Coordinates of C-alpha atoms and ligand atoms in Angstrom, one line a residue:
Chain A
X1 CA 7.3 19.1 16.8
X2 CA 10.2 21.0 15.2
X3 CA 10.2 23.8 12.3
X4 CA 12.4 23.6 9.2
X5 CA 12.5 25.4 6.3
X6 CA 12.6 23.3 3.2
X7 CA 13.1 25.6 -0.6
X8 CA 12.3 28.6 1.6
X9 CA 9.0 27.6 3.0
X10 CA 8.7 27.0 6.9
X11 CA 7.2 23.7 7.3
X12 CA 6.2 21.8 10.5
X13 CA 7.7 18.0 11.2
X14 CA 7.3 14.9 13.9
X15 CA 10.2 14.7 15.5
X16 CA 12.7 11.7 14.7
X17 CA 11.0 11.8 11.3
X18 CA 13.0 11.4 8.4
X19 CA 13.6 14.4 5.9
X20 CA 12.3 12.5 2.8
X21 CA 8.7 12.0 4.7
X22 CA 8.8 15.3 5.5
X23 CA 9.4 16.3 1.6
X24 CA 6.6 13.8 0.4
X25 CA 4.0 14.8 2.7
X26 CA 4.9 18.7 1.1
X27 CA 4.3 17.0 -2.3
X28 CA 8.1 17.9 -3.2
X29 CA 9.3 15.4 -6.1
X30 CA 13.1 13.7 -4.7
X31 CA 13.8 10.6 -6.6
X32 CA 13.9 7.9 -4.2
X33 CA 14.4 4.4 -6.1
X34 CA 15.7 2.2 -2.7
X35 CA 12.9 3.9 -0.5
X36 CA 9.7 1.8 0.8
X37 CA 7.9 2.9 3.7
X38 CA 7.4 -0.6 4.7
X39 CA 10.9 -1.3 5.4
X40 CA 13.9 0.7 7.3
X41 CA 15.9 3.4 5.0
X42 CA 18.8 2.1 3.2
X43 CA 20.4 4.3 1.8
X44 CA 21.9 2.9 -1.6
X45 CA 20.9 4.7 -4.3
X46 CA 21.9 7.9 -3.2
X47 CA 19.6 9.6 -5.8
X48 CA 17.5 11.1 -2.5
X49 CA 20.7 13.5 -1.4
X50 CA 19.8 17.3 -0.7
X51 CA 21.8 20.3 0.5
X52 CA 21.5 21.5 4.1
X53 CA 22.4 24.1 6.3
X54 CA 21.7 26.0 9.8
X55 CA 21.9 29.8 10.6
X56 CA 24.6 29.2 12.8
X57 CA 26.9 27.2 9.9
X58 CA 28.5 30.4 8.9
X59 CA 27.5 29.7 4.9
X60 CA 28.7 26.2 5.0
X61 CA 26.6 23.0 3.4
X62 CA 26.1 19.3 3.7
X63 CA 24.9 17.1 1.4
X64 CA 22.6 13.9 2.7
X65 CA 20.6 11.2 1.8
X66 CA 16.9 12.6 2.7
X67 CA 15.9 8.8 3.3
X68 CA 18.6 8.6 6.0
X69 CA 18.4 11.8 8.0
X70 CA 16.3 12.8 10.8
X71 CA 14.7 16.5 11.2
X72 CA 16.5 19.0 13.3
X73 CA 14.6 22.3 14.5
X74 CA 15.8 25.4 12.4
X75 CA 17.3 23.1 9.6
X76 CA 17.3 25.0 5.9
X77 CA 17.0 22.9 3.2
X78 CA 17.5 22.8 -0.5
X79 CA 16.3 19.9 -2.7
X80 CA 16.7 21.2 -5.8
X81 CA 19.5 23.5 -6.1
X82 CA 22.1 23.5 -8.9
X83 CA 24.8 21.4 -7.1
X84 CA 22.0 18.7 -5.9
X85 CA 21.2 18.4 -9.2
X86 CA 24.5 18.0 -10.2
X87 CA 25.1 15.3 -7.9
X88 CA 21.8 13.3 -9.0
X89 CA 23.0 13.6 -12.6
X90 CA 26.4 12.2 -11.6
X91 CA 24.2 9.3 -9.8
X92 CA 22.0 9.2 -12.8
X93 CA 25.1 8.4 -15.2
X94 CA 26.1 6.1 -13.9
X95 CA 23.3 4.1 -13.1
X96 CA 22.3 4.8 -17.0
X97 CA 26.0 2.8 -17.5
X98 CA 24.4 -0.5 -15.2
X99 CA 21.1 -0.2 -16.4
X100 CA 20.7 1.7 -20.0
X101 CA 18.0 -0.3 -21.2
X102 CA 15.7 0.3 -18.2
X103 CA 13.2 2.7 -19.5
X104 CA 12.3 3.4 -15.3
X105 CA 16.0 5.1 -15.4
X106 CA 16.2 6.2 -18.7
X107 CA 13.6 8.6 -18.0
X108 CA 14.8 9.7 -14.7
X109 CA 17.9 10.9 -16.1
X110 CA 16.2 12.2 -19.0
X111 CA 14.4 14.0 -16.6
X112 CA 17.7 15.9 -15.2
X113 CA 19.2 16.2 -18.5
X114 CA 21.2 13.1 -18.6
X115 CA 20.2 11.0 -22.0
X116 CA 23.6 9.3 -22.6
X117 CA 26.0 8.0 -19.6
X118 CA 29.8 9.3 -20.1
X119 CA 30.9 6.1 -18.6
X120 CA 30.9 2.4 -20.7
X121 CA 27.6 0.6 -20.7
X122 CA 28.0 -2.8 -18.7
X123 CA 27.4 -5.6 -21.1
X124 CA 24.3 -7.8 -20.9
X125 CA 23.1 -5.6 -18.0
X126 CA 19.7 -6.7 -16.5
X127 CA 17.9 -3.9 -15.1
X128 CA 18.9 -4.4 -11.5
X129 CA 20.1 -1.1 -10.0
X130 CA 21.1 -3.2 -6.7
X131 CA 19.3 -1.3 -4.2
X132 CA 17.8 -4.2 -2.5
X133 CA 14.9 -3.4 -1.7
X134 CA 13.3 -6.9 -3.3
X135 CA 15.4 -8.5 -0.6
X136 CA 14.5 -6.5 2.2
X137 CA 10.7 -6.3 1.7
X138 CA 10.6 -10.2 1.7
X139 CA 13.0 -10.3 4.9
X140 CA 10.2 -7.9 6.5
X141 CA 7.6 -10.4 5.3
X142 CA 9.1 -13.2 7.2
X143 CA 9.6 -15.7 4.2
X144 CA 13.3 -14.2 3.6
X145 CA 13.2 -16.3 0.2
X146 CA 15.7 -14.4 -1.8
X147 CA 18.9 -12.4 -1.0
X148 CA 21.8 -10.4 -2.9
X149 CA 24.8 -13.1 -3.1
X150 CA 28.2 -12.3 -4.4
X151 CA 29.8 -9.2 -4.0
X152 CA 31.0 -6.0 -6.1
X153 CA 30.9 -6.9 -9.8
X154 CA 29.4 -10.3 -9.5
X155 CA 26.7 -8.8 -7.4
X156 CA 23.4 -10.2 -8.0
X157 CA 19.5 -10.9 -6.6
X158 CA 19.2 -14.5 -6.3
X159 CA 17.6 -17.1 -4.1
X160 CA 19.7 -19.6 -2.3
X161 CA 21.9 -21.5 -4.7
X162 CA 20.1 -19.8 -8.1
X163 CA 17.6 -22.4 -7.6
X164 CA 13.7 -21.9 -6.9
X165 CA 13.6 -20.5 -3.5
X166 CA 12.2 -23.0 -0.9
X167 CA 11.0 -20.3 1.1
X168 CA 9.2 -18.2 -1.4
X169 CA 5.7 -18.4 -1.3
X170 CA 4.7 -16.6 -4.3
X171 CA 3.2 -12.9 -3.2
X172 CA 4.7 -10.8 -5.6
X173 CA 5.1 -8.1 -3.5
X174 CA 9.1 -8.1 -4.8
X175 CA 8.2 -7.6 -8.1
X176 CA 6.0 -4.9 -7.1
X177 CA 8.1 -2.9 -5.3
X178 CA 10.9 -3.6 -7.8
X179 CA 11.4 0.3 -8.7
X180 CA 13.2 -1.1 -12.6
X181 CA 10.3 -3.8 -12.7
X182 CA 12.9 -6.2 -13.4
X183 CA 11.5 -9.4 -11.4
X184 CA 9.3 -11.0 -14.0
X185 CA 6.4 -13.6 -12.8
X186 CA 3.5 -15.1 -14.8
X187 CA 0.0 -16.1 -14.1
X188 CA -1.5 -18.5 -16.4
X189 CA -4.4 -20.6 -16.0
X190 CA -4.4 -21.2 -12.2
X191 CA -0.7 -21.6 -11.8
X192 CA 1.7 -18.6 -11.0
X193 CA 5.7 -18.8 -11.9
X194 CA 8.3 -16.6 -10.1
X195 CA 11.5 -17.1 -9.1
X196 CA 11.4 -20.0 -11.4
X197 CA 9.3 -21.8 -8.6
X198 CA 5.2 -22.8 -9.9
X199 CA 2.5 -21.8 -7.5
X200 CA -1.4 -22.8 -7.3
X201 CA -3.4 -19.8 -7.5
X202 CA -6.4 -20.3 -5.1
X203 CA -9.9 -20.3 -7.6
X204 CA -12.8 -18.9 -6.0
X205 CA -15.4 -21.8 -5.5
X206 CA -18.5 -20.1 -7.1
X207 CA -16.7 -18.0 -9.4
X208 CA -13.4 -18.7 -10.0
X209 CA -11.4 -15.7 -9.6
X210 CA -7.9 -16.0 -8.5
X211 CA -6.0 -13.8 -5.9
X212 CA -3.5 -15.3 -4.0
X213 CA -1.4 -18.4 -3.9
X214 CA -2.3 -21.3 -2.0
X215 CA 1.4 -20.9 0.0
X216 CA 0.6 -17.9 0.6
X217 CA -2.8 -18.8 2.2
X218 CA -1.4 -21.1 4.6
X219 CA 1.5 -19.3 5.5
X220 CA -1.4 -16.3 6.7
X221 CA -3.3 -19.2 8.4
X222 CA -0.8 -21.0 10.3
X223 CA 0.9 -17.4 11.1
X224 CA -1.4 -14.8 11.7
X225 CA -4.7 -17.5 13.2
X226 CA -6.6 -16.5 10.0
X227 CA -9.1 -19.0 9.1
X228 CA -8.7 -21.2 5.9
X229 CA -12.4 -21.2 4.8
X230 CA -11.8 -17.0 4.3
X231 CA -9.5 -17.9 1.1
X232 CA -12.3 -19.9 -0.3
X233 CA -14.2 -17.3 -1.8
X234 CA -12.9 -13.6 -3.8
X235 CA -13.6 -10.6 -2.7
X236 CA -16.9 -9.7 -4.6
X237 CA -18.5 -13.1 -3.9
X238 CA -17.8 -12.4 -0.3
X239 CA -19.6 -9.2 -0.7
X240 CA -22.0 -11.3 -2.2
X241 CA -22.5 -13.5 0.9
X242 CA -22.8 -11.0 3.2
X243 CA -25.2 -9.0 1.3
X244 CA -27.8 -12.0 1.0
X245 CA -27.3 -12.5 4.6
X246 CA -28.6 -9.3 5.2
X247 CA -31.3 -9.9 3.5
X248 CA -32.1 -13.0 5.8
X249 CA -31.8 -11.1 8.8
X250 CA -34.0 -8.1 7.4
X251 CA -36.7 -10.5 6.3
X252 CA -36.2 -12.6 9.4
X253 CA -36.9 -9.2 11.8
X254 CA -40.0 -7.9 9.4
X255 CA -41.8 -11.8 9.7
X256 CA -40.8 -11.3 13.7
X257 CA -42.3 -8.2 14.0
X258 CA -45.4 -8.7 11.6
Chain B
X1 CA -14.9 11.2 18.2
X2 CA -14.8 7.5 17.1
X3 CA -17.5 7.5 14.2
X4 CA -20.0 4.5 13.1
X5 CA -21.4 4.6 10.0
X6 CA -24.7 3.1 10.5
X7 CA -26.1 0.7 7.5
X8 CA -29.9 0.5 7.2
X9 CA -30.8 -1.7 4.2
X10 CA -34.2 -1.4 4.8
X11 CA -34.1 1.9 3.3
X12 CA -31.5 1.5 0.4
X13 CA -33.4 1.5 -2.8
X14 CA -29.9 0.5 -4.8
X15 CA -29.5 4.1 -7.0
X16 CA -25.3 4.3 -5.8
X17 CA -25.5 7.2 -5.1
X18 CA -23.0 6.5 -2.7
X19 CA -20.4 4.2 -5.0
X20 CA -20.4 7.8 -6.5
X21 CA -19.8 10.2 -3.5
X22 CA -17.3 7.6 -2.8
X23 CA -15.1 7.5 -6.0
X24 CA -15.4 10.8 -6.5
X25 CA -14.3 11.3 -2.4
X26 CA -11.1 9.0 -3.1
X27 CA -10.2 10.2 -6.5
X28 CA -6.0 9.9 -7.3
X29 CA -4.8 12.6 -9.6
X30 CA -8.0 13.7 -10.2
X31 CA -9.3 10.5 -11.7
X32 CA -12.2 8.8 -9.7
X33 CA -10.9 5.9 -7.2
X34 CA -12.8 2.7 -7.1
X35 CA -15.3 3.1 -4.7
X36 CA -14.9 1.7 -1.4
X37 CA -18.6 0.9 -0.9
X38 CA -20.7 -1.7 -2.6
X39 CA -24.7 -0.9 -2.8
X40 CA -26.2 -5.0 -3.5
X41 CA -29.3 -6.7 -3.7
X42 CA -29.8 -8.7 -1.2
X43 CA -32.3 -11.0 -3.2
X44 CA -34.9 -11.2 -0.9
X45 CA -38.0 -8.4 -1.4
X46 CA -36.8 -6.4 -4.0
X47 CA -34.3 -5.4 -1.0
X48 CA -30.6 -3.7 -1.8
X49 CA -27.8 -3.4 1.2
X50 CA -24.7 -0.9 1.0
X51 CA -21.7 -3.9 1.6
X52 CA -19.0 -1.6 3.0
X53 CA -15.9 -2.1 5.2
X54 CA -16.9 -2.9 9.2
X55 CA -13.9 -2.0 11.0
X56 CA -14.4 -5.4 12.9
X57 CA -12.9 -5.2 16.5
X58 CA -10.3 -8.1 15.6
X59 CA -9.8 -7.1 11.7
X60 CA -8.7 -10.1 9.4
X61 CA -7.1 -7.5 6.7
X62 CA -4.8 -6.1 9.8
X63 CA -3.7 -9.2 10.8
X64 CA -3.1 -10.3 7.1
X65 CA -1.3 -7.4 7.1
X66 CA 2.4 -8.5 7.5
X67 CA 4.0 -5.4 7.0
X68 CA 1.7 -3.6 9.4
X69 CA 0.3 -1.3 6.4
X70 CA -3.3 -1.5 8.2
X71 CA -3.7 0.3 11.6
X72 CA -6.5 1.9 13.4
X73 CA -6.7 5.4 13.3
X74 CA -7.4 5.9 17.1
X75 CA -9.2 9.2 16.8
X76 CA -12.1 7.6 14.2
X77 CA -11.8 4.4 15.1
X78 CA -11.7 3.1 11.1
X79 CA -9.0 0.8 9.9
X80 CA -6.8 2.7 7.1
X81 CA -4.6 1.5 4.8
X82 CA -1.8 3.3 4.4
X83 CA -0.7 3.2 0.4
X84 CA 3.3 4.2 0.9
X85 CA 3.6 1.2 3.0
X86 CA 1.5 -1.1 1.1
X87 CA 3.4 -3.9 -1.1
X88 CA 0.1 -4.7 -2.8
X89 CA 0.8 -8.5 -1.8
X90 CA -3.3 -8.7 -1.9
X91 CA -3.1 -10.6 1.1
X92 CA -5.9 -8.2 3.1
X93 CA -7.7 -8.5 -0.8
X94 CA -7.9 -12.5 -0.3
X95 CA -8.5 -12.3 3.9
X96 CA -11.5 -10.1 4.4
X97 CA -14.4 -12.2 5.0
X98 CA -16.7 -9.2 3.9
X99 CA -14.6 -9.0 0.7
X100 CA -14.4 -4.8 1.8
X101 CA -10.3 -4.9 1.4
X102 CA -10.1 -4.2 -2.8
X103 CA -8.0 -3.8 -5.5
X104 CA -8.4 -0.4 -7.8
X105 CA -7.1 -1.5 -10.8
X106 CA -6.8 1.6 -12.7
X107 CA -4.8 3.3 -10.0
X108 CA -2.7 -0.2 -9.0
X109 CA -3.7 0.6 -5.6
X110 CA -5.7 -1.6 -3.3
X111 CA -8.0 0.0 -1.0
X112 CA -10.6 0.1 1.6
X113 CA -12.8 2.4 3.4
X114 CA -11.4 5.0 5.7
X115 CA -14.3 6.7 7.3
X116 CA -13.0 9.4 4.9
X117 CA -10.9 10.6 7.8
X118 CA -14.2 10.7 10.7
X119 CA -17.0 12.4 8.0
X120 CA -17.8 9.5 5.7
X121 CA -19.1 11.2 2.3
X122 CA -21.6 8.8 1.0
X123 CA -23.4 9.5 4.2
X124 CA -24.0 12.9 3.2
X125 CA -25.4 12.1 -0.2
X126 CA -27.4 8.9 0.4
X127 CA -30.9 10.4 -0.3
X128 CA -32.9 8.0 1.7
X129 CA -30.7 8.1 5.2
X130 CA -29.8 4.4 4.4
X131 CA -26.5 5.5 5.2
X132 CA -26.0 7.9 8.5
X133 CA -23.0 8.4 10.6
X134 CA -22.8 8.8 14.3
X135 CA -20.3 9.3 16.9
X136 CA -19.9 6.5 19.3
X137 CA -21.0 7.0 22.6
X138 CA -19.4 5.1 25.1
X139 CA -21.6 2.8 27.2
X140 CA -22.0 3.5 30.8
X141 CA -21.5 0.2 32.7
X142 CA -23.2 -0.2 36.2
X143 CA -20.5 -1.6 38.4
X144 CA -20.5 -4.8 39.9
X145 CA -19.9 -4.9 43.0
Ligands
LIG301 S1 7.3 -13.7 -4.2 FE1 8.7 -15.0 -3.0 S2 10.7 -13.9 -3.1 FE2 9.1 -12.4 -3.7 S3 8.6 -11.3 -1.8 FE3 7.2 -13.0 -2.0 S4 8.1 -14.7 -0.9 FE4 9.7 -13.2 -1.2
LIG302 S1 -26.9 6.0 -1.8 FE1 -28.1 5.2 -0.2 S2 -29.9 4.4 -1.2 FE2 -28.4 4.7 -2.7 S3 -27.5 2.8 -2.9 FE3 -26.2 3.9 -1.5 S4 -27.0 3.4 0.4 FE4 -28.5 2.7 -1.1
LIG303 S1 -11.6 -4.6 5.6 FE1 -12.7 -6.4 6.1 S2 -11.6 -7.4 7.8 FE2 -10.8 -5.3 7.6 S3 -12.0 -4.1 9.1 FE3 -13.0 -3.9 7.1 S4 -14.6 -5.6 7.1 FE4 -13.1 -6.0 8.8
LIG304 S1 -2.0 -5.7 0.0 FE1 -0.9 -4.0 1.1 S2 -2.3 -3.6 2.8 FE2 -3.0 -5.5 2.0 S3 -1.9 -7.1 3.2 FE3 -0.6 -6.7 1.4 S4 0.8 -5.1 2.1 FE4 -0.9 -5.1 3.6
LIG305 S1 16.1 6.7 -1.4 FE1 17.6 7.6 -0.1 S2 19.4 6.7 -0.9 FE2 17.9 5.7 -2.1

C-alpha cells in the first residue's frame, strides 16, 4: 500500500496502480476519453493530465497523464487546479477544431468554459477524436478486425483496405466504447450491419429475441469450448427452462418421499 | 467466508420480495438497478422458484468473457462483473445457460448477481426463508490411504 494525497485529502492506493484508478475509486471527475479498463493505458488524449508534486520538490510541479502514471508514496496531487484546467481547455480547443459537431465534446469543453475553438474547424470532420480505443478493444478481443491506417492528417479508423472487415464478427463492443459514438451499426429484422459487413442475429427458438451474432457464437464456441446449443435460447427463456426444471425435480422428490 | 445462497422453492410463494431488495440493493445514481434475481413459476403445483445466478464451478459467462471482465472474488466465492472493464459485447448475456448474466437497459449496463459483496440482500427480506445464506464449510475428507 502507499499514501498520497490527492486535492488535500490523504488517500490509500495498491501499489503499481495507476493514478486515474485511484481518482475514480475517490469519485473525483478527470475526463478520460482514450481510457478503458479493459485494455492497457494509452495515453492519447491527454485530457486526463494533473499537477503533481513531493515535499522534497522544493515548490516545483509536473504535469502527467493520470491514465499513464503509477502511485508513488507521499505523492501530492492536484486535479483541478487553475493551470490543469488551463491545459484541458487548450486540449478541449482543439479537439472542438477536429470534432465541433460531436455533442460528446461539445459539452466537455462547455464544461471548462470552452464553447468556440480559437483554431479553424477541420472541414467535413467526422467525430473521430483518434484515440484508438475502437482499435485496441477489438485487438484485446482477438478478432483485430479494424485498425487506424494512414498517418497524421489522413489519419483514419478503418478496416483492412476500407472494405468490410473479414475478421469482424459483429459484437459491437467498438461502437460501445466509442467515447464520440461515432461507429454507427444497425439491427433490423434479424440482420445486423457494421463496418459495412451484414451479420445474422441469432433468434431465440421459442421466442425469438435476438442477442448476439451468429459469428460471434461460433467464434465463443470454437474459442472458449462453449457449447453451441447455449446460443439457442435468450436469456429469459433460459430462466424459463431452468425454472420448470425445478419444478420437476421438486415434484419428482415430494412423489419419492410420499 | 465463501457464502452460498441456498434456494428452496418449496417455500417461495412468488410475492418478489426479493426482485425488490435486489433493485433497490444495486440501484445506480439512485435509480433502482434491474434486479439480478428472478422469482418464476415453475408450472408444476402452483410452485414458484427464485432463478438467480449459481456461481457454477466452471462459469460459461467467465469464459465468454474475452476481456476477463468476470472473475471470482476469492473471499465470497461469487462471480462479479466488473462494469469499468465491461464492453457490453453481451457475449456472457447470450452464454449463460441459466440466462442469470443480464442486460439493465435503463442503466446500459449488463449485470449479474454479486453475492452483494458476501451478505446477499434478498436473503434478508425473503419472508418465507426461501432464500437463506450460509457460509461454506469445507468438507473434511477421510484420507485414503
Ligand atoms: S464489431 Fe467487429 S470491428 Fe467492432 S470490436 Fe467487434 S469484431 Fe471488432
Ligand atoms: S422473496 Fe422469497 S418468497 Fe418472495 S419471491 Fe423471492 S424467494 Fe420467493
Ligand atoms: S452468470 Fe450464469 S454461467 Fe455465470 S456463474 Fe452465474 S449461472 Fe453460472
Ligand atoms: S458483456 Fe461485458 S462482461 Fe459480458 S462478456 Fe461482454 S465484456 Fe464480458
Ligand atoms: S485518458 Fe489519459 S491520456 Fe486519455
Amino acid at each position: 500500500m502507499v499514501s498520497l494525497t490527492i486535492n488535500g485529502r490523504v488517500v490509500q492506493a495498491n501499489k503499481g496502480e495507476m493514478l486515474l484508478s485511484v481518482t475514480r475509486r475517490e469519485g473525483i471527475d478527470i475526463p478520460a476519453l482514450c481510457h478503458h479498463d479493459a485494455v492497457e493505458p494509452f495515453g492519447a488524449c491527454r485530457l486526463c493530465m494533473v499537477e503533481i508534486t513531493k515535499a522534497e520538490w522544493d515548490g516545483w510541479t509536473n504535469y502527467v497523464a493520470a491514465c499513464l502514471y503509477p502511485v508513488e508514496d507521499g505523492l501530492i496531487v492536484q486535479t483541478h487546479s487553475s493551470k490543469v484546467n488551463e491545459l484541458r481547455r487548450t486540449v478541449l480547443d482543439l479537439l472542438l477544431a477536429r470534432c465541433p459537431n460531436s455533442p460528446e465534446i461539445r459539452q466537455l469543453a462547455a464544461e471548462y468554459g470552452v464553447t468556440q475553438t480559437a483554431y479553424e474547424e477541420i472541414p467535413d470532420a467526422d467525430n473521430c477524436i483518434l484515440c484508438g480505443l475502437c482499435t485496441r478493444v477489438c485487438e484485446r478481443l482477438g478478432f483485430k478486425a479494424i485498425s487506424t491506417v494512414g498517418r497524421g492528417h489522413d489519419k483514419v479508423v478503418a478496416p483492412p483496405l476500407k472494405e468490410a472487415p473479414p475478421d469482424c464478427v459483429g459484437c459491437l463492443s467498438c461502437a460501445q466504447v466509442c467515447p464520440t459514438n461515432v461507429i454507427q451499426y444497425e439491427d433490423e429484422g434479424n440482420k445486423r450491419t457494421i463496418w459495412n459487413k451484414s451479420f445474422e442475429l441469432i433468434a431465440c427458438k421459442e421466442c425469438g429475441k435476438q442477442t448476439i451474432t451468429r459469428d460471434f457464437a461460433e467464434a465463443l464456441s470454437s474459442q472458449r469450448n462453449i457449447p453451441e446449443d447455449y446460443f439457442e435460447l435468450c436469456d429469459e427463456c433460459h430462466r424459463r427452462e431452468l425454472s420448470v426444471k425445478m419444478g420437476s425435480i421438486v415434484s419428482w422428490s415430494r412423489e419419492a418421499a410420499s | 467466508m465463501k457464502q452460498r445462497l441456498i434456494v428452496t422453492p418449496d417455500l417461495c410463494t412468488g410475492c418478489r420480495t426479493c426482485e425488490l431488495a435486489c433493485a433497490f440493493a444495486h440501484s445506480v445514481k439512485g435509480k433502482p438497478g434491474r434486479s439480478r434475481i428472478y422469482p418464476l413459476p415453475t408450472g408444476k403445483h402452483e410452485m414458484w422458484t427464485p432463478v438467480v445466478c449459481l456461481h457454477c464451478d466452471d462459469p460459461a459467462c467467465a469464459k465468454s468473457c474475452l476481456v476477463d471482465a468476470i472473475t471470482r472474488n476469492e473471499e465470497t466465492g461469487a462471480m462479479e462483473l466488473d462494469n469499468d472493464k465491461c464492453v457490453k459485447c453481451m457475449a456472457c448475456v447470450a452464454a449463460c445457460p441459466f440466462g442469470c448474466s443480464l442486460h439493465d437497459a435503463q442503466h446500459d449496463l449488463v449485470v449479474k448477481c454479486d453475492l452483494c459483496g458476501g451478505d446477499p440482500v434478498c436473503a434478508h427480506f425473503c419472508p418465507t426463508k426461501a432464500l437463506t445464506c450460509r457460509p461454506v464449510i469445507p468438507t473434511r475428507r477421510k484420507a485414503v490411504v
